[in-house]
Amino acid sequence: TKRFLSASLTRNRDAREVTGVERPLRLRFPLAMAARDPARRNPSLLSLLFSLLCLASLLLVLSSLRPSDPAVAPPRDRRASGEGRRPCNYSDGIWSWDPDPPLLRYDGTCKEIFKGWNCIPGGRSGARDLIRWRWKPSGCDFPPLDPARFLHRHRNTNIGFVGDSLNRNMFVSLVCTLRRAASGEVRKSRPAGADRGFTFLDYNLTVAYHRTNLLVRYSRWSASATGGVLESLGYKQGYRVDVDVPEHTWAEAPKFHDILVFNTGHWWWAPSKFDPVKSPMLFFEEGTPLLPVLSPEYGLDMALKHMVCLHNFLFHGDMFFPSCTG
């Protein structure tokens, strides 16, 4: 069964800065598992709601990573106040209809939204109803994002979104939300090879997006005239996917960012791109074809394993895999 992956990988940077001791990498997954339904691969209201949940959950977690600015008092955390509450699983809950939704944090006039993805001005059916749905976790509260507090808590921080269009949408949503609350200039930037990014100068906060479909490097592959192991199995063309090599679009991101948010998944099951017969994915490790030839499901598992291990050594910030697109 193909899976929705939900994981959180973090290093406690603040603890290391205070004590000089680095805590071990913590890998927690899955928070949520679901069967992949081929009938739901096209964009739908459900997928949009899922994207909203991913963004809201991520922002809530990010808001807790940094100590509060002295001028901004942190909210009371009941779980930390000795009331005996267990940590909340924000992926466990229901969508609840809110007939009186809060004011929009931003609207369709935010110029960072891609024209084709600007649902309300574009007249998408049911788009206005999206803001009336709220995610209610079981057994805990889910407070709305306070952009002013977020800006103060993340001073002197670099946040990178790495992935496909889901992460691009979350990047744009965060930038549009913060713009409304930010003071001072917001300057465009492309740090560490990012596709796009913005720096909020008064806070020295940079938010950037690194585009990558598979996270790992891939390119066209054609059979060699001199033959080889894949050629001997009848393969004539396809895509070479190096499961142990990050794509160049984000390879430098760990050196720049303090927080990295990853996603992948949709492209691994995209027959219009990687046709399983005409242009299959052919997986390589250490430059050698993996045999027997793997299915995309197992190729994805290997790619994630290598990327997690790689950044366990190279990256010393907070790393998240909030979801797998599908």
Coordinates of N, CA and C in Angstrom, one line a residue, residues 18-221:
V18 N 22.4 27.0 24.2 CA 22.5 27.4 25.6 C 23.5 26.5 26.3
T19 N 23.4 25.2 26.0 CA 24.2 24.2 26.8 C 25.5 23.8 26.1
G20 N 25.6 24.0 24.8 CA 26.7 23.5 24.1 C 26.7 22.0 23.8
V21 N 25.6 21.4 24.1 CA 25.4 20.0 23.8 C 24.3 19.8 22.8
E22 N 24.6 19.0 21.8 CA 23.6 18.7 20.7 C 22.8 17.5 21.1
R23 N 21.5 17.6 21.0 CA 20.6 16.5 21.3 C 20.6 15.6 20.0
P24 N 20.4 14.3 20.2 CA 20.3 13.5 19.0 C 19.1 13.8 18.1
L25 N 19.3 13.4 16.8 CA 18.2 13.6 15.9 C 17.0 12.7 16.3
R26 N 15.8 13.3 16.3 CA 14.6 12.6 16.6 C 13.8 12.4 15.3
L27 N 13.5 11.2 15.0 CA 12.7 10.9 13.8 C 11.4 10.3 14.3
R28 N 10.3 11.0 14.0 CA 8.9 10.5 14.4 C 8.1 10.3 13.1
F29 N 7.7 9.1 12.8 CA 6.7 8.9 11.7 C 6.3 7.5 11.7
P30 N 5.1 7.2 11.3 CA 4.2 8.1 10.7 C 3.2 8.7 11.7
L31 N 2.8 10.0 11.5 CA 1.8 10.6 12.3 C 0.4 10.2 11.7
A32 N 0.4 10.0 10.4 CA -0.8 9.7 9.7 C -0.5 8.7 8.6
M33 N -1.4 7.8 8.4 CA -1.2 6.8 7.3 C -2.5 6.7 6.5
A34 N -2.5 6.7 5.2 CA -3.7 6.5 4.4 C -3.4 5.9 3.1
A35 N -4.3 5.1 2.6 CA -4.1 4.4 1.3 C -4.2 5.5 0.2
R36 N -3.4 5.3 -0.8 CA -3.4 6.2 -2.0 C -4.5 5.7 -2.9
D37 N -5.4 6.6 -3.2 CA -6.5 6.3 -4.0 C -6.3 6.9 -5.4
P38 N -6.1 6.1 -6.5 CA -5.8 6.6 -7.8 C -6.9 7.6 -8.3
A39 N -8.1 7.4 -7.8 CA -9.2 8.3 -8.3 C -9.1 9.7 -7.7
R40 N -8.1 9.9 -6.7 CA -8.0 11.2 -6.1 C -6.7 11.9 -6.5
R41 N -6.1 11.5 -7.6 CA -4.9 12.1 -7.9 C -5.1 13.5 -8.5
N42 N -6.3 13.8 -9.1 CA -6.6 15.1 -9.6 C -6.9 16.1 -8.5
P43 N -6.6 17.4 -8.7 CA -6.9 18.4 -7.7 C -8.3 18.4 -7.3
S44 N -8.6 18.5 -6.0 CA -10.0 18.5 -5.5 C -10.0 19.3 -4.3
L45 N -11.3 19.5 -3.8 CA -11.5 20.2 -2.6 C -10.8 19.6 -1.4
L46 N -10.8 18.2 -1.4 CA -10.1 17.5 -0.4 C -8.6 17.8 -0.3
S47 N -8.0 17.8 -1.5 CA -6.6 18.0 -1.6 C -6.2 19.4 -1.1
L48 N -7.1 20.4 -1.4 CA -6.9 21.8 -0.9 C -7.0 21.8 0.6
L49 N -8.0 21.1 1.1 CA -8.1 21.1 2.6 C -6.9 20.5 3.2
F50 N -6.4 19.4 2.6 CA -5.3 18.7 3.1 C -4.1 19.7 3.1
S51 N -3.9 20.5 2.1 CA -2.8 21.4 2.0 C -2.9 22.5 3.1
L52 N -4.2 22.9 3.4 CA -4.4 23.9 4.5 C -4.0 23.3 5.8
L53 N -4.4 22.0 6.0 CA -4.0 21.3 7.3 C -2.5 21.2 7.4
C54 N -1.8 20.9 6.3 CA -0.3 20.8 6.4 C 0.3 22.1 6.8
L55 N -0.2 23.2 6.2 CA 0.4 24.5 6.5 C 0.1 24.9 7.9
A56 N -1.2 24.8 8.3 CA -1.5 25.2 9.7 C -0.8 24.4 10.7
S57 N -0.6 23.1 10.5 CA 0.1 22.3 11.5 C 1.6 22.7 11.5
L58 N 2.2 22.9 10.3 CA 3.6 23.3 10.2 C 3.8 24.7 10.9
L59 N 2.9 25.7 10.7 CA 3.1 27.0 11.3 C 3.0 26.9 12.8
L60 N 2.1 26.0 13.3 CA 2.0 25.9 14.7 C 3.2 25.3 15.3
V61 N 3.8 24.3 14.7 CA 5.1 23.8 15.2 C 6.2 24.8 15.1
L62 N 6.3 25.5 14.0 CA 7.4 26.5 13.8 C 7.3 27.5 14.9
S63 N 6.1 27.9 15.2 CA 5.9 29.0 16.2 C 6.4 28.6 17.6
S64 N 6.6 27.3 17.8 CA 7.1 26.8 19.1 C 8.6 26.6 19.1
L65 N 9.2 26.8 18.0 CA 10.7 26.5 18.0 C 11.5 27.5 18.6
R66 N 11.1 28.8 18.5 CA 12.0 29.8 19.0 C 11.5 30.4 20.3
P67 N 12.4 30.9 21.2 CA 11.9 31.6 22.4 C 11.3 32.9 22.0
S68 N 10.3 33.3 22.7 CA 9.6 34.5 22.4 C 10.5 35.7 22.6
D69 N 10.2 36.7 21.8 CA 10.9 38.0 21.9 C 10.4 38.6 23.2
P70 N 11.2 39.4 24.0 CA 10.8 39.9 25.3 C 9.6 40.8 25.2
A71 N 9.4 41.4 24.0 CA 8.2 42.3 23.8 C 7.0 41.6 23.5
V72 N 7.1 40.3 23.3 CA 5.9 39.5 22.9 C 5.8 38.4 23.9
A73 N 4.7 38.4 24.7 CA 4.6 37.3 25.7 C 4.1 36.0 25.0
P74 N 4.7 34.9 25.4 CA 4.2 33.6 24.8 C 2.9 33.2 25.3
P75 N 2.1 32.5 24.5 CA 0.9 32.0 25.0 C 1.1 30.9 26.1
R76 N 0.1 30.8 26.9 CA 0.2 29.8 28.0 C 0.1 28.4 27.4
D77 N 1.0 27.5 27.7 CA 1.0 26.2 27.2 C 0.5 25.2 28.3
R78 N -0.7 24.7 28.1 CA -1.3 23.9 29.2 C -0.5 22.6 29.3
R79 N 0.1 22.1 28.2 CA 0.8 20.9 28.3 C 2.1 21.0 29.2
A80 N 2.7 22.3 29.2 CA 3.9 22.5 29.9 C 3.6 23.0 31.3
S81 N 2.4 23.1 31.7 CA 2.1 23.7 33.0 C 1.8 22.7 34.1
G82 N 2.0 21.4 33.8 CA 1.9 20.4 34.8 C 0.5 19.9 34.9
E83 N -0.4 20.1 33.9 CA -1.7 19.6 34.0 C -1.8 18.2 33.5
G84 N -0.7 17.5 33.2 CA -0.7 16.1 32.8 C -1.2 15.8 31.4
R85 N -1.3 16.8 30.5 CA -1.8 16.5 29.2 C -0.7 15.9 28.3
R86 N -1.0 15.0 27.5 CA 0.0 14.3 26.7 C 0.2 15.2 25.4
P87 N 1.4 15.2 24.8 CA 1.6 15.9 23.6 C 0.5 15.6 22.5
C88 N 0.1 16.6 21.8 CA -1.0 16.5 20.9 C -0.5 16.0 19.5
N89 N -1.3 15.1 18.9 CA -1.1 14.6 17.6 C -2.1 15.5 16.7
Y90 N -1.5 16.5 16.1 CA -2.4 17.4 15.3 C -3.0 16.8 14.0
S91 N -2.5 15.7 13.6 CA -3.0 15.0 12.4 C -4.3 14.2 12.8
D92 N -4.6 14.0 14.1 CA -5.8 13.3 14.5 C -6.9 14.2 14.8
G93 N -7.9 14.3 14.0 CA -9.0 15.3 14.2 C -10.0 15.2 13.1
I94 N -10.8 16.3 13.0 CA -11.9 16.3 12.0 C -11.9 17.7 11.4
W95 N -12.5 17.9 10.2 CA -12.8 19.2 9.7 C -14.1 19.6 10.2
S96 N -14.2 20.8 10.7 CA -15.4 21.4 11.3 C -15.8 22.6 10.5
W97 N -17.1 22.7 10.1 CA -17.6 23.8 9.4 C -17.9 25.0 10.4
D98 N -17.3 26.1 10.0 CA -17.4 27.4 10.8 C -18.2 28.4 10.0
P99 N -19.5 28.6 10.4 CA -20.3 29.6 9.7 C -19.8 31.0 9.8
D100 N -19.0 31.3 10.8 CA -18.5 32.7 11.0 C -17.0 32.6 11.1
P101 N -16.3 32.4 9.9 CA -14.9 32.3 9.9 C -14.2 33.5 10.3
P102 N -12.9 33.4 10.8 CA -12.1 34.6 11.1 C -11.8 35.4 9.8
L103 N -11.3 36.6 10.0 CA -10.9 37.4 8.9 C -9.7 36.7 8.2
L104 N -9.7 36.9 6.9 CA -8.6 36.3 6.1 C -7.3 37.0 6.5
R105 N -6.2 36.1 6.6 CA -4.9 36.7 6.9 C -4.3 37.4 5.6
Y106 N -4.8 37.0 4.5 CA -4.5 37.7 3.2 C -5.5 37.3 2.2
D107 N -5.6 38.0 1.1 CA -6.6 37.7 0.1 C -5.9 37.6 -1.3
G108 N -6.7 37.5 -2.3 CA -6.2 37.3 -3.7 C -5.4 38.4 -4.2
T109 N -5.3 39.5 -3.5 CA -4.5 40.6 -4.0 C -3.0 40.4 -3.7
C110 N -2.7 39.4 -2.9 CA -1.2 39.2 -2.6 C -0.5 38.8 -3.9
K111 N 0.4 39.6 -4.4 CA 1.0 39.4 -5.7 C 1.9 38.2 -5.8
E112 N 2.2 37.6 -4.7 CA 3.1 36.4 -4.7 C 2.4 35.1 -5.1
I113 N 1.0 35.2 -5.1 CA 0.3 34.0 -5.5 C 0.3 33.8 -7.0
F114 N 0.7 32.6 -7.4 CA 0.7 32.3 -8.9 C -0.8 32.5 -9.4
K115 N -0.9 33.1 -10.6 CA -2.2 33.4 -11.2 C -3.0 32.2 -11.3
G116 N -2.5 31.1 -11.7 CA -3.3 29.9 -11.9 C -3.7 29.2 -10.6
W117 N -3.1 29.6 -9.5 CA -3.4 29.0 -8.2 C -4.2 30.0 -7.3
N118 N -4.6 31.1 -7.8 CA -5.3 32.1 -7.1 C -6.8 31.8 -7.1
C119 N -7.3 30.9 -6.2 CA -8.6 30.3 -6.4 C -9.8 31.2 -6.4
I120 N -9.8 32.1 -5.4 CA -11.0 33.0 -5.3 C -11.1 33.9 -6.4
P121 N -10.1 34.7 -6.8 CA -10.2 35.6 -7.9 C -10.4 34.8 -9.2
G122 N -9.8 33.6 -9.3 CA -10.0 32.8 -10.5 C -11.3 32.1 -10.6
G123 N -12.2 32.3 -9.6 CA -13.6 31.7 -9.7 C -13.7 30.2 -9.5
R124 N -12.7 29.6 -8.8 CA -12.8 28.2 -8.6 C -14.0 27.9 -7.8
S125 N -14.7 26.8 -8.2 CA -15.9 26.4 -7.5 C -15.6 26.0 -6.1
G126 N -16.4 26.6 -5.1 CA -16.2 26.2 -3.7 C -15.0 26.9 -3.0
A127 N -14.3 27.7 -3.7 CA -13.1 28.3 -3.1 C -13.4 29.1 -1.9
R128 N -14.5 29.9 -1.9 CA -14.8 30.7 -0.8 C -15.3 29.9 0.4
D129 N -15.7 28.7 0.2 CA -16.1 27.9 1.3 C -14.9 27.3 2.1
L130 N -13.7 27.3 1.4 CA -12.6 26.8 2.1 C -12.3 27.5 3.4
I131 N -12.4 28.8 3.5 CA -12.1 29.5 4.7 C -13.1 29.2 5.8
R132 N -14.2 28.5 5.5 CA -15.2 28.2 6.6 C -14.9 26.8 7.2
W133 N -13.9 26.1 6.7 CA -13.6 24.8 7.3 C -12.4 25.0 8.2
R134 N -12.5 24.5 9.4 CA -11.4 24.6 10.4 C -11.0 23.2 10.9
W135 N -9.8 23.0 11.0 CA -9.3 21.7 11.5 C -9.3 21.7 13.0
K136 N -10.0 20.6 13.6 CA -10.1 20.5 15.0 C -9.4 19.2 15.5
P137 N -8.2 19.3 16.0 CA -7.5 18.1 16.5 C -8.3 17.5 17.7
S138 N -8.1 16.2 17.9 CA -8.8 15.6 19.0 C -8.0 15.8 20.3
G139 N -8.6 16.4 21.3 CA -8.0 16.5 22.6 C -7.1 17.6 22.8
C140 N -7.0 18.6 21.9 CA -6.2 19.7 22.1 C -6.6 20.9 21.3
D141 N -6.1 22.1 21.6 CA -6.5 23.3 20.9 C -5.6 23.5 19.7
F142 N -6.1 24.2 18.7 CA -5.3 24.5 17.5 C -5.4 26.0 17.3
P143 N -4.7 26.9 18.0 CA -4.8 28.3 17.9 C -4.4 28.8 16.5
P144 N -5.1 29.9 16.0 CA -4.7 30.4 14.7 C -3.3 31.1 14.8
L145 N -2.7 31.2 13.7 CA -1.3 31.8 13.6 C -1.4 33.3 13.8
D146 N -0.5 33.8 14.7 CA -0.4 35.2 14.9 C 0.9 35.6 14.2
P147 N 0.7 36.3 13.0 CA 1.9 36.6 12.2 C 2.9 37.6 12.9
A148 N 2.4 38.5 13.7 CA 3.3 39.4 14.4 C 4.2 38.6 15.4
R149 N 3.5 37.7 16.1 CA 4.3 36.9 17.0 C 5.3 36.0 16.3
F150 N 4.9 35.5 15.1 CA 5.8 34.6 14.4 C 7.0 35.4 13.9
L151 N 6.8 36.6 13.4 CA 7.9 37.5 13.0 C 8.9 37.7 14.1
H152 N 8.4 38.0 15.3 CA 9.3 38.3 16.5 C 10.0 37.0 16.9
R153 N 9.3 35.9 16.9 CA 9.9 34.6 17.4 C 11.0 34.1 16.4
H154 N 10.9 34.5 15.2 CA 11.8 34.0 14.2 C 12.8 35.0 13.7
R155 N 13.1 36.0 14.5 CA 14.2 36.9 14.1 C 15.5 36.2 13.9
N156 N 16.2 36.7 12.9 CA 17.5 36.1 12.6 C 17.4 34.6 12.2
T157 N 16.4 34.3 11.5 CA 16.2 32.9 11.1 C 16.0 32.8 9.6
N158 N 16.5 31.7 9.0 CA 16.3 31.4 7.6 C 15.4 30.1 7.5
I159 N 14.3 30.2 6.8 CA 13.3 29.1 6.7 C 13.3 28.7 5.2
G160 N 13.5 27.4 4.9 CA 13.5 27.0 3.5 C 12.4 25.9 3.3
F161 N 11.6 26.1 2.3 CA 10.6 25.1 1.9 C 11.2 24.3 0.7
V162 N 11.3 23.0 0.7 CA 12.0 22.2 -0.3 C 11.0 21.2 -0.8
G163 N 10.6 21.3 -2.1 CA 9.6 20.3 -2.6 C 8.9 20.7 -3.8
D164 N 7.7 20.1 -4.0 CA 6.9 20.4 -5.2 C 5.9 21.5 -5.0
S165 N 4.8 21.5 -5.7 CA 3.9 22.6 -5.7 C 3.2 22.7 -4.3
L166 N 3.1 21.7 -3.6 CA 2.5 21.8 -2.2 C 3.3 22.7 -1.4
N167 N 4.6 22.5 -1.3 CA 5.5 23.3 -0.6 C 5.6 24.7 -1.1
R168 N 5.5 24.9 -2.5 CA 5.4 26.2 -3.0 C 4.2 27.0 -2.5
N169 N 3.1 26.3 -2.5 CA 1.9 27.0 -2.0 C 2.0 27.3 -0.5
M170 N 2.6 26.5 0.3 CA 2.8 26.8 1.7 C 3.8 27.9 1.9
F171 N 4.8 28.0 1.1 CA 5.8 29.1 1.0 C 5.1 30.4 0.7
V172 N 4.2 30.4 -0.3 CA 3.5 31.6 -0.7 C 2.5 32.0 0.4
S173 N 1.8 31.1 1.0 CA 0.9 31.4 2.0 C 1.5 32.0 3.2
L174 N 2.7 31.5 3.6 CA 3.4 32.1 4.7 C 3.9 33.5 4.4
V175 N 4.5 33.7 3.2 CA 5.0 35.0 2.9 C 3.8 36.0 2.8
C176 N 2.7 35.7 2.2 CA 1.6 36.6 2.2 C 1.0 36.9 3.5
T177 N 1.0 35.9 4.4 CA 0.5 36.2 5.8 C 1.4 37.1 6.5
L178 N 2.7 36.9 6.4 CA 3.7 37.7 7.2 C 3.8 39.1 6.6
R179 N 3.6 39.3 5.3 CA 3.7 40.6 4.7 C 2.7 41.6 5.4
R180 N 1.5 41.1 5.7 CA 0.5 42.0 6.3 C 0.9 42.5 7.7
A181 N 1.7 41.7 8.4 CA 2.0 42.1 9.8 C 3.4 42.7 9.9
A182 N 4.2 42.6 8.8 CA 5.6 43.0 8.9 C 5.7 44.5 8.8
S183 N 6.7 45.1 9.5 CA 7.1 46.5 9.3 C 8.4 46.5 8.5
G184 N 8.6 47.6 7.9 CA 9.9 47.7 7.1 C 9.8 47.0 5.8
E185 N 11.0 47.0 5.1 CA 11.1 46.5 3.7 C 11.1 45.0 3.7
V186 N 10.5 44.5 2.6 CA 10.6 43.0 2.3 C 11.3 42.9 0.9
R187 N 12.4 42.3 1.0 CA 13.3 42.3 -0.2 C 13.3 40.9 -0.8
K188 N 13.2 40.8 -2.2 CA 13.4 39.6 -2.9 C 14.8 39.0 -2.8
S189 N 14.9 37.7 -2.7 CA 16.2 37.1 -2.6 C 16.1 35.7 -3.2
R190 N 17.3 35.1 -3.5 CA 17.3 33.7 -4.0 C 18.5 33.0 -3.3
P191 N 18.4 32.8 -2.0 CA 19.6 32.3 -1.2 C 19.8 30.8 -1.5
A192 N 21.1 30.4 -1.6 CA 21.4 29.0 -1.7 C 20.8 28.3 -2.9
G193 N 20.6 29.1 -4.0 CA 20.1 28.5 -5.2 C 18.5 28.3 -5.2
A194 N 17.9 29.1 -4.3 CA 16.4 29.0 -4.2 C 15.7 29.4 -5.5
D195 N 14.6 28.9 -5.7 CA 13.7 29.3 -6.9 C 13.2 30.7 -6.6
R196 N 12.9 31.0 -5.4 CA 12.5 32.4 -5.0 C 12.5 32.5 -3.5
G197 N 12.5 33.7 -3.0 CA 12.6 33.9 -1.6 C 12.4 35.4 -1.2
F198 N 12.2 35.7 0.1 CA 12.0 37.0 0.6 C 12.6 37.2 1.9
T199 N 13.2 38.3 2.1 CA 13.8 38.7 3.4 C 13.1 39.8 4.1
F200 N 12.6 39.6 5.3 CA 11.9 40.7 6.0 C 13.0 41.4 6.8
L201 N 13.5 42.5 6.3 CA 14.7 43.2 6.8 C 14.7 43.6 8.2
D202 N 13.5 44.1 8.7 CA 13.5 44.5 10.1 C 13.6 43.3 11.1
Y203 N 13.4 42.1 10.6 CA 13.5 40.9 11.5 C 14.7 40.0 11.1
N204 N 15.4 40.3 10.0 CA 16.4 39.5 9.5 C 15.9 38.0 9.3
L205 N 14.7 37.9 8.8 CA 14.0 36.7 8.6 C 13.9 36.4 7.1
T206 N 14.4 35.3 6.6 CA 14.3 34.9 5.2 C 13.5 33.7 5.1
V207 N 12.6 33.7 4.1 CA 11.7 32.6 3.8 C 11.9 32.3 2.3
A208 N 12.3 31.1 1.9 CA 12.7 30.8 0.6 C 12.1 29.4 0.1
Y209 N 11.9 29.3 -1.2 CA 11.4 28.0 -1.8 C 12.4 27.4 -2.7
H210 N 12.7 26.2 -2.5 CA 13.6 25.4 -3.4 C 12.8 24.4 -4.1
R211 N 12.7 24.5 -5.4 CA 11.8 23.6 -6.2 C 12.6 22.3 -6.5
T212 N 11.9 21.2 -6.2 CA 12.4 19.9 -6.5 C 11.2 18.9 -6.6
N213 N 11.2 18.1 -7.6 CA 10.0 17.2 -7.7 C 10.2 15.9 -6.9
L214 N 11.5 15.3 -6.9 CA 11.7 14.1 -6.3 C 12.7 14.2 -5.1
L215 N 13.2 15.3 -4.8 CA 14.2 15.6 -3.8 C 15.6 15.1 -4.3
V216 N 15.6 14.0 -5.0 CA 16.9 13.5 -5.4 C 17.1 13.8 -6.9
R217 N 18.3 13.6 -7.4 CA 18.7 13.9 -8.7 C 18.1 12.9 -9.7
Y218 N 17.6 13.4 -10.8 CA 17.1 12.5 -11.9 C 17.3 13.2 -13.2
S219 N 17.4 12.3 -14.3 CA 17.7 12.8 -15.6 C 17.3 11.7 -16.6
R220 N 17.2 12.1 -17.9 CA 16.8 11.1 -18.9 C 17.9 10.1 -19.0
W221 N 17.4 8.8 -19.3 CA 18.4 7.7 -19.5 C 18.0 7.0 -20.8

